[in-house]
Amino acid sequence: MDKELIIRSSSDDVDFALLKDGKLIELQKDEGGNNFSVGDVFIAKIRKAVPGLNAAFVNVGYEKDAFLHYHDLGPKLPSLLKFTKSVSTGKLKDFSLKNFPFEKDIDKDGKIADVLKSNQSLLVQIVKEPISTKGPRISSELSIAGRYIVLVPFSSRISISQKIEDKDEKDRLKRLVKSITPPGFGIIVRTVAQGKKVAELDKDLQNLLSRWTAMCKKLHKAHHPSKVLGEMNKASSILRDIFNDTFTSIHVDDEELYFQIKDYVHEIAPNKESIVKLYQSNVPIFEKFGIERQIKTSFGKTVSMAKGAYLVIEHTEALHVVDVNSGNRSNKANNQEETALEVNLIAATEIARQLRLRDMGGIIVVDFIDMTNAENRQKLFNHFRDEMKDDRAKHKILPPSKFGLIQITRQRVRPEMNIKTREENPDEIMNGSEVEAPIGIVQKITHDLERLLKKDYKKLTLNTHPFIAAFLTKGFPSIRSKWFFEHKKWVKILPRDAYTYLEYHFFDKDGKQVK
């Protein structure tokens, strides 16, 4: 399995594309003007407490106040408030928490007005970026993520990732971490710490403690509100969260970013430093790795899949609906039930990819093709769960309902990735209408061609709009040439001025329309 990270840098933004065996499975953008990233810590002021919501609105410098619910305060809120005040006024200069006296924990079912007051200073962390008309969601239970561990100030708890299933390994890690954890701090051990030695864990811990100290030093002169601890740059944070031994290459098209990433990989996995490569070519990096084409064909309302099947994805503010369609595929299966299962399994794999790719969150309802066999429905459910295992976002999948629907809840911590895939209609430019991008139409034509060739048509002619005809025939190797190399059959292409942009038809050797 090839796992590649492709990084494209422009003057303001950096785009990250994660490929698995050449297929795009994750796309992220780091925008230069984005001041609110999950993990950032701000020194902020309480704007007002709202007893009816048992929450407070907090000014973090965004146009809309951030939302802080009572349950996101953390039990150690009084200790955090006392520490923040002492450090901000310059009275406390020891940031280790070793000799800091902790206050009594707050009541887990208490009231917001009893613990917070307007205009009070508070350290808060972004847990959900601003989405649509809502401000950021924040928490005052701070944590600083590292490669192998997460440091939790004002805690004494040591917990191990649930994804580490081996009990002996869990006990080993807990014992090691307990021996190096300083007083006043808790530790969460991440999945990638499995099999690591105490020296590697301690190095990660010391790095996190240095970041905590640097943040505390900023508090004394910090304006309210202001960012006092930023997440590391996007490239490093992505590598921190997803990088493992299965990566085969990392390609970067910016020299400065290349050296940053090379240094970071050298730090976390020295034996993998050689997989970081500087991309130098006149062909744009996303074009070279086929990412632009995949973006055009993956982000529309309709998503094509293997064997003629396709998905239709609809969005609302709180809900996403995915409809699975078998399309015009040739039915080689013995019966309708087998056909439905085959299409549903293909769709489950693609839907798992789409959720990560678009970073869809909230409630997702999938209408799979109906199956009467309970064993097949269970097989689909198990397959879907397996495909979703690599998804880093927290999610829950419910078994199929009586109507054959599968419901998913998926954590949404940042705005959904939404890329425009439609273009101006060249037939009606003045009217401002839009049509599917050429690459999307070409994909449909290719699917239809493959289906017709399987039916053993000896000679085919394609009639299509002049723009599409040129798109298929120009350049070397042209798309038509690729068809020939793959199927060993030449397709004649005739441009038709009378056709609309999306119109195309196939004709056999006798001039009879077959599609």
Coordinates of C-alpha atoms in Angstrom, one line a residue:
M1 CA 0.0 0.0 0.0
D2 CA 1.4 3.4 -1.1
K3 CA 0.6 6.3 1.2
E4 CA 1.7 9.7 0.0
L5 CA 1.3 13.2 1.3
I6 CA 1.4 15.9 -1.5
I7 CA 1.8 19.5 -0.3
R8 CA 1.1 22.5 -2.5
S9 CA 2.1 26.0 -1.3
S10 CA 1.0 29.3 -2.6
S11 CA 1.6 32.9 -1.3
D12 CA -1.1 32.6 1.4
D13 CA -2.4 29.1 1.5
V14 CA -1.0 25.6 1.8
D15 CA -3.0 22.6 0.5
F16 CA -2.4 19.0 1.8
A17 CA -3.6 16.0 -0.2
L18 CA -3.3 12.5 1.3
L19 CA -3.2 9.7 -1.3
K20 CA -3.7 6.0 -0.7
D21 CA -2.6 3.9 -3.6
G22 CA -2.9 7.0 -5.8
K23 CA -6.5 7.7 -4.6
L24 CA -7.3 11.0 -2.9
I25 CA -8.6 10.3 0.6
E26 CA -8.1 13.5 2.5
L27 CA -7.7 17.2 1.5
Q28 CA -7.0 20.0 3.9
K29 CA -6.2 23.7 3.4
D30 CA -4.2 25.9 5.7
E31 CA -5.3 29.5 5.0
G32 CA -2.9 32.2 5.9
G33 CA -5.7 34.5 7.3
N34 CA -7.2 31.8 9.6
N35 CA -6.6 32.8 13.2
F36 CA -8.7 30.1 14.8
S37 CA -7.4 26.5 14.6
V38 CA -8.4 23.6 16.8
G39 CA -5.9 23.4 19.6
D40 CA -5.1 27.1 19.8
V41 CA -5.1 28.6 23.3
F42 CA -6.4 32.2 24.0
I43 CA -6.4 34.5 27.0
A44 CA -9.9 35.8 26.8
K45 CA -12.5 37.6 28.8
I46 CA -16.0 36.4 29.8
R47 CA -18.5 38.6 28.0
K48 CA -21.6 37.3 29.8
A49 CA -23.0 34.2 31.5
V50 CA -26.3 32.9 30.2
P51 CA -28.0 30.8 33.0
G52 CA -30.7 29.6 30.7
L53 CA -28.1 27.8 28.5
N54 CA -25.8 27.1 31.5
A55 CA -23.0 28.6 29.3
A56 CA -21.0 31.7 28.8
F57 CA -20.2 33.8 25.7
V58 CA -16.5 34.6 25.6
N59 CA -14.7 37.3 23.6
V60 CA -11.8 35.6 21.7
G61 CA -11.4 38.2 19.0
Y62 CA -13.8 36.7 16.5
E63 CA -16.8 38.6 15.1
K64 CA -19.1 36.2 17.0
D65 CA -18.4 35.4 20.6
A66 CA -17.2 31.9 21.4
F67 CA -19.5 29.5 23.2
L68 CA -18.4 27.9 26.5
H69 CA -20.7 25.4 28.1
Y70 CA -20.5 24.5 31.8
H71 CA -19.5 20.9 30.9
D72 CA -16.5 22.2 28.9
L73 CA -15.1 24.1 31.9
G74 CA -13.3 21.1 33.4
P75 CA -13.4 20.2 37.1
K76 CA -10.2 22.1 37.8
L77 CA -11.6 25.5 36.7
P78 CA -10.9 27.3 40.1
S79 CA -7.2 26.2 40.0
L80 CA -6.9 27.4 36.4
L81 CA -8.5 30.8 37.3
K82 CA -6.2 31.2 40.3
F83 CA -3.1 30.2 38.3
T84 CA -4.0 32.5 35.4
K85 CA -4.6 35.5 37.7
S86 CA -1.3 34.9 39.6
V87 CA 0.8 34.5 36.4
S88 CA -0.9 37.5 34.6
T89 CA -0.2 39.8 37.6
G90 CA 3.4 38.6 37.8
K91 CA 3.0 37.1 41.3
L92 CA 3.7 33.6 40.1
K93 CA 6.9 32.8 38.1
D94 CA 7.1 29.1 38.7
F95 CA 5.0 27.5 35.9
S96 CA 5.8 23.9 36.8
L97 CA 2.7 23.4 39.0
K98 CA 4.9 21.4 41.4
N99 CA 4.3 23.7 44.4
F100 CA 1.0 25.2 43.2
P101 CA -1.9 24.5 45.6
F102 CA -4.9 23.2 43.8
E103 CA -8.4 24.5 44.6
K104 CA -11.5 22.4 45.2
D105 CA -13.1 20.9 42.0
I106 CA -16.3 22.5 40.7
D107 CA -19.6 20.5 41.0
K108 CA -20.1 18.5 37.8
D109 CA -23.8 19.5 37.7
G110 CA -23.3 23.1 38.9
K111 CA -24.4 26.5 37.4
I112 CA -22.3 28.7 35.2
A113 CA -23.2 31.9 37.2
D114 CA -21.7 30.4 40.3
V115 CA -18.2 29.9 38.9
L116 CA -17.8 32.6 36.2
K117 CA -18.4 36.4 36.2
S118 CA -18.5 38.9 33.4
N119 CA -15.2 40.5 32.5
Q120 CA -13.2 37.7 34.1
S121 CA -9.9 36.6 32.5
L122 CA -9.8 32.9 31.4
L123 CA -7.5 30.6 29.4
V124 CA -9.6 28.8 26.8
Q125 CA -8.8 26.4 24.0
I126 CA -10.5 26.2 20.5
V127 CA -12.3 22.8 20.2
K128 CA -14.4 23.7 17.1
E129 CA -13.6 26.3 14.5
P130 CA -16.2 29.0 13.5
I131 CA -18.7 27.2 11.2
S132 CA -21.3 29.0 9.2
T133 CA -22.9 31.7 11.4
K134 CA -21.6 30.3 14.7
G135 CA -18.5 31.5 16.6
P136 CA -15.8 29.1 17.8
R137 CA -16.6 26.4 20.4
I138 CA -14.2 26.5 23.3
S139 CA -13.1 24.7 26.4
S140 CA -11.2 25.7 29.5
E141 CA -9.9 22.2 30.1
L142 CA -6.6 22.7 28.3
S143 CA -4.5 20.0 26.6
I144 CA -1.3 20.2 24.5
A145 CA -0.9 17.5 21.9
G146 CA 2.4 16.0 21.1
R147 CA 3.5 13.1 18.8
Y148 CA 3.1 10.3 21.4
I149 CA 1.3 11.9 24.3
V150 CA -1.1 14.8 25.2
L151 CA -0.2 16.9 28.2
V152 CA -3.1 17.9 30.4
P153 CA -2.3 20.7 33.0
F154 CA -4.1 20.7 36.4
S155 CA -4.7 16.9 36.3
S156 CA -3.2 13.8 37.8
R157 CA -4.9 11.3 35.5
I158 CA -2.9 9.0 33.1
S159 CA -5.0 7.4 30.4
I160 CA -4.2 5.2 27.4
S161 CA -5.7 5.3 23.9
Q162 CA -8.5 2.8 23.6
K163 CA -7.2 1.8 20.2
I164 CA -4.3 0.1 22.0
E165 CA -5.9 -3.3 22.7
D166 CA -3.0 -5.2 24.2
K167 CA -3.4 -5.2 28.0
D168 CA 0.4 -5.8 28.6
E169 CA 1.3 -2.9 26.3
K170 CA -1.2 -0.7 28.1
D171 CA 0.2 -1.6 31.5
R172 CA 3.8 -1.0 30.2
L173 CA 3.0 2.4 28.8
K174 CA 1.1 3.4 31.9
R175 CA 4.1 2.4 34.1
L176 CA 6.6 4.3 31.9
V177 CA 4.5 7.5 31.6
K178 CA 3.8 7.5 35.4
S179 CA 7.6 7.4 36.0
I180 CA 8.2 10.6 34.0
T181 CA 5.1 12.7 34.6
P182 CA 5.7 15.8 36.6
P183 CA 3.3 16.7 39.5
G184 CA 0.3 18.8 38.5
F185 CA 0.0 17.3 35.0
G186 CA -1.9 14.5 33.5
I187 CA -1.0 12.5 30.4
I188 CA -3.1 10.9 27.6
V189 CA -1.0 8.3 25.7
R190 CA -1.7 8.3 21.9
T191 CA -2.1 5.2 19.7
V192 CA 1.3 5.9 18.0
A193 CA 3.1 5.5 21.3
Q194 CA 2.6 1.7 21.0
G195 CA 6.0 0.0 21.3
K196 CA 7.9 3.2 22.0
K197 CA 10.7 3.5 24.6
V198 CA 10.7 5.7 27.6
A199 CA 13.4 8.0 26.1
E200 CA 11.1 8.8 23.1
L201 CA 8.1 9.5 25.4
D202 CA 10.2 11.7 27.7
K203 CA 11.6 13.7 24.7
D204 CA 8.0 14.4 23.6
L205 CA 7.0 15.3 27.2
Q206 CA 9.9 17.8 27.5
N207 CA 8.9 19.4 24.3
L208 CA 5.3 19.9 25.5
L209 CA 6.5 21.2 28.9
S210 CA 8.6 23.8 27.0
R211 CA 5.5 24.9 25.0
W212 CA 3.5 25.2 28.3
T213 CA 6.3 27.4 29.8
A214 CA 6.5 29.5 26.7
M215 CA 2.7 30.1 26.8
C216 CA 2.8 31.0 30.5
K217 CA 5.5 33.6 29.9
K218 CA 3.3 35.4 27.4
L219 CA 0.4 35.8 29.9
H220 CA 2.0 38.6 31.9
K221 CA 1.9 41.2 29.1
A222 CA -0.8 39.6 26.9
H223 CA -3.7 41.7 25.6
H224 CA -7.2 40.4 26.1
P225 CA -8.2 38.6 23.9
S226 CA -5.0 37.2 22.2
K227 CA -3.5 33.9 21.2
V228 CA -0.9 32.7 23.7
L229 CA -0.4 29.2 22.3
G230 CA -0.8 28.4 18.6
E231 CA -1.1 24.9 17.2
M232 CA 2.1 24.1 15.3
N233 CA 2.0 24.9 11.6
K234 CA -0.5 22.8 9.6
A235 CA 2.2 20.6 7.9
S236 CA 3.7 19.6 11.3
S237 CA 0.3 19.0 13.0
I238 CA -0.9 16.8 10.1
L239 CA 2.3 14.8 10.2
R240 CA 2.1 14.6 14.0
D241 CA -1.5 13.1 13.7
I242 CA -1.3 10.8 10.6
F243 CA 2.4 10.0 10.0
N244 CA 3.4 6.4 10.5
D245 CA 5.6 3.7 9.0
T246 CA 3.2 3.1 6.1
F247 CA 4.1 6.4 4.5
T248 CA 6.1 6.0 1.3
S249 CA 6.7 9.6 0.2
I250 CA 6.0 13.2 1.0
H251 CA 6.3 15.7 -1.9
V252 CA 6.5 19.4 -1.3
D253 CA 6.7 22.2 -3.9
D254 CA 8.1 24.9 -1.6
E255 CA 11.7 24.9 -0.6
E256 CA 11.2 26.6 2.8
L257 CA 8.4 24.3 3.7
Y258 CA 10.4 21.3 2.5
F259 CA 13.2 22.0 5.0
Q260 CA 10.7 22.5 7.8
I261 CA 9.0 19.2 7.1
K262 CA 12.3 17.4 6.6
D263 CA 13.5 18.7 10.0
Y264 CA 10.2 17.6 11.7
V265 CA 10.3 14.1 10.1
H266 CA 14.0 13.8 11.2
E267 CA 12.9 14.6 14.7
I268 CA 10.0 12.1 14.9
A269 CA 11.2 9.3 12.6
P270 CA 14.9 9.7 11.5
N271 CA 14.8 6.6 9.4
K272 CA 12.0 8.1 7.2
E273 CA 13.7 11.4 6.5
S274 CA 14.6 10.3 2.9
I275 CA 10.9 10.0 1.9
V276 CA 10.6 13.8 2.0
K277 CA 11.2 15.1 -1.5
L278 CA 11.3 18.6 -3.0
Y279 CA 9.1 18.7 -6.1
Q280 CA 10.7 20.8 -8.9
S281 CA 8.9 20.8 -12.2
N282 CA 7.0 23.1 -14.5
V283 CA 3.9 20.9 -14.2
P284 CA 1.9 22.0 -11.1
I285 CA 2.3 19.4 -8.3
F286 CA -1.5 18.7 -8.0
E287 CA -1.6 18.1 -11.8
K288 CA 1.4 15.8 -11.7
F289 CA -0.2 13.5 -9.1
G290 CA -3.7 13.5 -10.6
I291 CA -5.2 15.4 -7.7
E292 CA -6.8 18.2 -9.6
R293 CA -8.7 15.6 -11.7
Q294 CA -9.8 13.7 -8.6
I295 CA -11.0 17.0 -7.0
K296 CA -13.1 17.9 -10.0
T297 CA -14.7 14.4 -10.0
S298 CA -15.1 14.0 -6.2
F299 CA -16.7 17.2 -5.0
G300 CA -19.8 17.5 -7.1
K301 CA -23.4 16.6 -6.1
T302 CA -23.0 13.4 -8.1
V303 CA -20.0 11.1 -7.5
S304 CA -19.3 8.3 -10.0
M305 CA -18.1 4.9 -8.8
A306 CA -17.0 1.6 -10.3
K307 CA -19.3 -0.4 -12.7
G308 CA -21.5 2.6 -13.5
A309 CA -22.9 3.1 -9.9
Y310 CA -23.0 6.6 -8.4
L311 CA -23.8 8.6 -5.3
V312 CA -26.0 11.6 -5.0
I313 CA -24.9 13.8 -2.0
E314 CA -27.3 16.5 -0.7
H315 CA -26.5 19.0 2.1
T316 CA -28.4 21.1 4.6
E317 CA -27.1 23.0 7.6
A318 CA -27.5 20.1 10.0
L319 CA -27.9 17.0 7.8
H320 CA -26.2 15.3 4.9
V321 CA -28.1 12.8 2.8
V322 CA -26.3 10.2 0.5
D323 CA -28.3 8.2 -2.0
V324 CA -26.8 5.1 -3.5
N325 CA -27.7 4.3 -7.1
S326 CA -26.8 1.2 -9.2
G327 CA -26.8 3.3 -12.4
N328 CA -26.8 1.7 -15.8
R329 CA -24.2 -1.0 -15.0
S330 CA -24.5 -4.4 -16.7
N331 CA -25.9 -6.9 -14.3
K332 CA -23.6 -10.0 -14.2
A333 CA -24.8 -11.0 -10.8
N334 CA -27.2 -13.9 -10.5
N335 CA -30.0 -11.9 -8.9
Q336 CA -31.0 -8.5 -7.7
E337 CA -29.9 -9.2 -4.1
E338 CA -26.3 -9.9 -5.2
T339 CA -26.3 -6.8 -7.4
A340 CA -27.5 -4.7 -4.5
L341 CA -24.9 -6.1 -2.2
E342 CA -22.1 -5.6 -4.7
V343 CA -23.1 -1.9 -5.3
N344 CA -23.6 -1.2 -1.6
L345 CA -20.1 -2.5 -0.7
I346 CA -18.6 -0.3 -3.4
A347 CA -20.6 2.6 -2.2
A348 CA -19.6 2.1 1.5
T349 CA -16.0 2.3 0.6
E350 CA -16.6 5.5 -1.4
I351 CA -18.8 7.1 1.2
A352 CA -16.1 6.5 3.9
R353 CA -13.6 8.3 1.6
Q354 CA -16.1 11.1 0.9
L355 CA -16.7 11.8 4.6
R356 CA -12.9 12.3 5.1
L357 CA -12.4 14.1 1.9
R358 CA -15.1 16.7 2.4
D359 CA -14.7 16.6 6.2
M360 CA -18.5 16.2 6.5
G361 CA -19.8 16.4 10.0
G362 CA -23.0 16.3 12.0
I363 CA -25.7 13.8 11.0
I364 CA -25.2 11.8 7.8
V365 CA -28.0 9.5 6.5
V366 CA -27.1 7.0 3.8
D367 CA -29.9 5.4 1.7
F368 CA -28.3 2.2 0.5
I369 CA -30.0 -0.1 -2.1
D370 CA -32.6 -2.3 -0.3
M371 CA -31.5 -5.8 0.6
T372 CA -33.9 -8.4 2.0
N373 CA -31.2 -10.8 3.3
A374 CA -30.3 -10.0 6.9
E375 CA -26.9 -11.6 6.5
N376 CA -26.1 -9.2 3.6
R377 CA -27.2 -6.2 5.6
Q378 CA -24.9 -7.3 8.4
K379 CA -22.1 -7.8 5.9
L380 CA -22.6 -4.3 4.6
F381 CA -22.6 -2.8 8.1
N382 CA -19.4 -4.6 9.1
H383 CA -17.7 -3.6 5.8
F384 CA -18.7 0.1 6.4
R385 CA -17.3 0.1 9.9
D386 CA -14.0 -1.4 8.7
E387 CA -13.7 1.3 6.0
M388 CA -14.4 4.0 8.6
K389 CA -11.6 2.7 11.0
D390 CA -9.0 5.0 9.5
D391 CA -11.1 8.1 10.0
R392 CA -9.5 10.3 12.7
A393 CA -12.8 12.2 13.4
K394 CA -14.9 10.8 16.2
H395 CA -17.9 9.0 14.7
K396 CA -20.7 6.5 15.4
I397 CA -22.4 4.3 12.9
L398 CA -25.9 2.8 13.6
P399 CA -27.0 -0.5 12.1
P400 CA -29.4 -0.3 9.1
S401 CA -32.9 0.7 10.0
K402 CA -36.1 -1.0 8.9
F403 CA -36.0 1.3 5.9
G404 CA -32.5 0.3 5.0
L405 CA -31.0 3.6 6.1
I406 CA -27.6 3.8 7.9
Q407 CA -27.2 6.8 10.2
I408 CA -23.8 8.2 11.1
T409 CA -22.8 11.0 13.4
R410 CA -19.4 12.4 12.7
Q411 CA -17.5 15.1 14.7
R412 CA -17.3 18.4 13.0
V413 CA -14.5 20.6 14.3
R414 CA -13.9 22.8 11.2
P415 CA -16.0 24.0 8.2
E416 CA -16.7 21.4 5.6
M417 CA -14.4 21.3 2.6
N418 CA -16.5 22.7 -0.2
I419 CA -14.9 23.0 -3.7
K420 CA -16.7 24.4 -6.7
T421 CA -16.6 21.9 -9.5
R422 CA -19.0 23.5 -12.0
E423 CA -17.9 26.0 -14.7
E424 CA -19.4 28.6 -17.0
N425 CA -21.5 27.1 -19.8
P426 CA -19.6 28.0 -23.0
D427 CA -22.9 27.8 -24.9
E428 CA -24.5 30.5 -22.7
I429 CA -21.7 32.5 -21.2
M430 CA -23.8 35.7 -21.2
N431 CA -26.6 34.1 -19.2
G432 CA -24.3 33.1 -16.4
S433 CA -25.4 29.5 -16.4
E434 CA -23.0 26.7 -15.2
V435 CA -22.4 23.1 -16.3
E436 CA -20.3 20.2 -15.1
A437 CA -16.5 20.5 -15.5
P438 CA -15.2 18.8 -18.7
I439 CA -13.3 16.2 -16.7
G440 CA -16.6 15.1 -15.1
I441 CA -18.3 14.7 -18.5
V442 CA -15.2 12.8 -19.8
Q443 CA -15.5 10.4 -16.8
K444 CA -19.1 9.7 -17.7
I445 CA -18.2 9.2 -21.4
T446 CA -15.4 6.8 -20.3
H447 CA -17.8 4.7 -18.2
D448 CA -20.3 4.5 -21.1
L449 CA -17.6 3.5 -23.5
E450 CA -16.3 0.7 -21.2
R451 CA -19.9 -0.6 -20.9
L452 CA -20.4 -0.6 -24.6
L453 CA -17.1 -2.3 -25.4
K454 CA -18.0 -5.1 -23.0
K455 CA -21.1 -5.7 -25.2
D456 CA -18.6 -6.4 -28.0
Y457 CA -19.3 -3.5 -30.3
K458 CA -16.6 -3.7 -33.0
K459 CA -16.6 -0.1 -34.1
L460 CA -17.9 3.0 -32.2
T461 CA -18.2 6.6 -33.1
L462 CA -18.7 9.3 -30.5
N463 CA -20.6 12.5 -31.4
T464 CA -20.1 15.3 -28.9
H465 CA -19.8 19.1 -28.4
P466 CA -16.7 20.6 -30.1
F467 CA -15.1 21.6 -26.8
I468 CA -15.4 18.1 -25.4
A469 CA -14.2 16.6 -28.7
A470 CA -11.1 18.8 -28.6
F471 CA -10.6 17.9 -24.9
L472 CA -10.6 14.2 -25.8
T473 CA -8.3 14.3 -28.9
K474 CA -5.7 17.0 -28.3
G475 CA -2.3 16.5 -26.6
F476 CA -0.1 13.5 -26.3
P477 CA -1.1 11.1 -25.1
S478 CA -4.7 12.2 -25.6
I479 CA -7.6 10.7 -23.7
R480 CA -8.6 8.9 -26.9
S481 CA -5.1 7.4 -27.2
K482 CA -5.3 6.1 -23.7
W483 CA -8.7 4.4 -24.5
F484 CA -6.9 2.7 -27.5
F485 CA -4.0 1.5 -25.4
E486 CA -6.4 0.1 -22.7
H487 CA -9.1 -1.4 -24.9
K488 CA -7.2 -2.0 -28.2
K489 CA -10.1 -0.3 -30.1
W490 CA -10.1 3.0 -31.8
V491 CA -13.0 5.4 -31.2
K492 CA -13.8 7.9 -33.9
I493 CA -14.8 11.3 -32.5
L494 CA -17.0 13.7 -34.4
P495 CA -17.6 17.3 -33.1
R496 CA -21.2 18.4 -33.5
D497 CA -21.9 22.2 -33.4
A498 CA -25.6 21.6 -32.7
Y499 CA -25.0 19.6 -29.5
T500 CA -25.3 21.3 -26.1
Y501 CA -22.2 21.2 -23.9
L502 CA -23.3 18.1 -21.9
E503 CA -24.7 16.2 -24.9
Y504 CA -23.0 13.2 -26.4
H505 CA -24.1 10.0 -28.2
F506 CA -22.3 6.8 -29.3
F507 CA -23.1 5.2 -32.8
D508 CA -22.2 1.7 -34.0
K509 CA -20.7 0.8 -37.4
D510 CA -24.1 1.0 -39.1
G511 CA -24.7 4.5 -37.8
K512 CA -27.3 3.3 -35.2
Q513 CA -27.3 5.2 -31.9
V514 CA -26.4 2.9 -29.1
K515 CA -26.2 5.5 -26.3

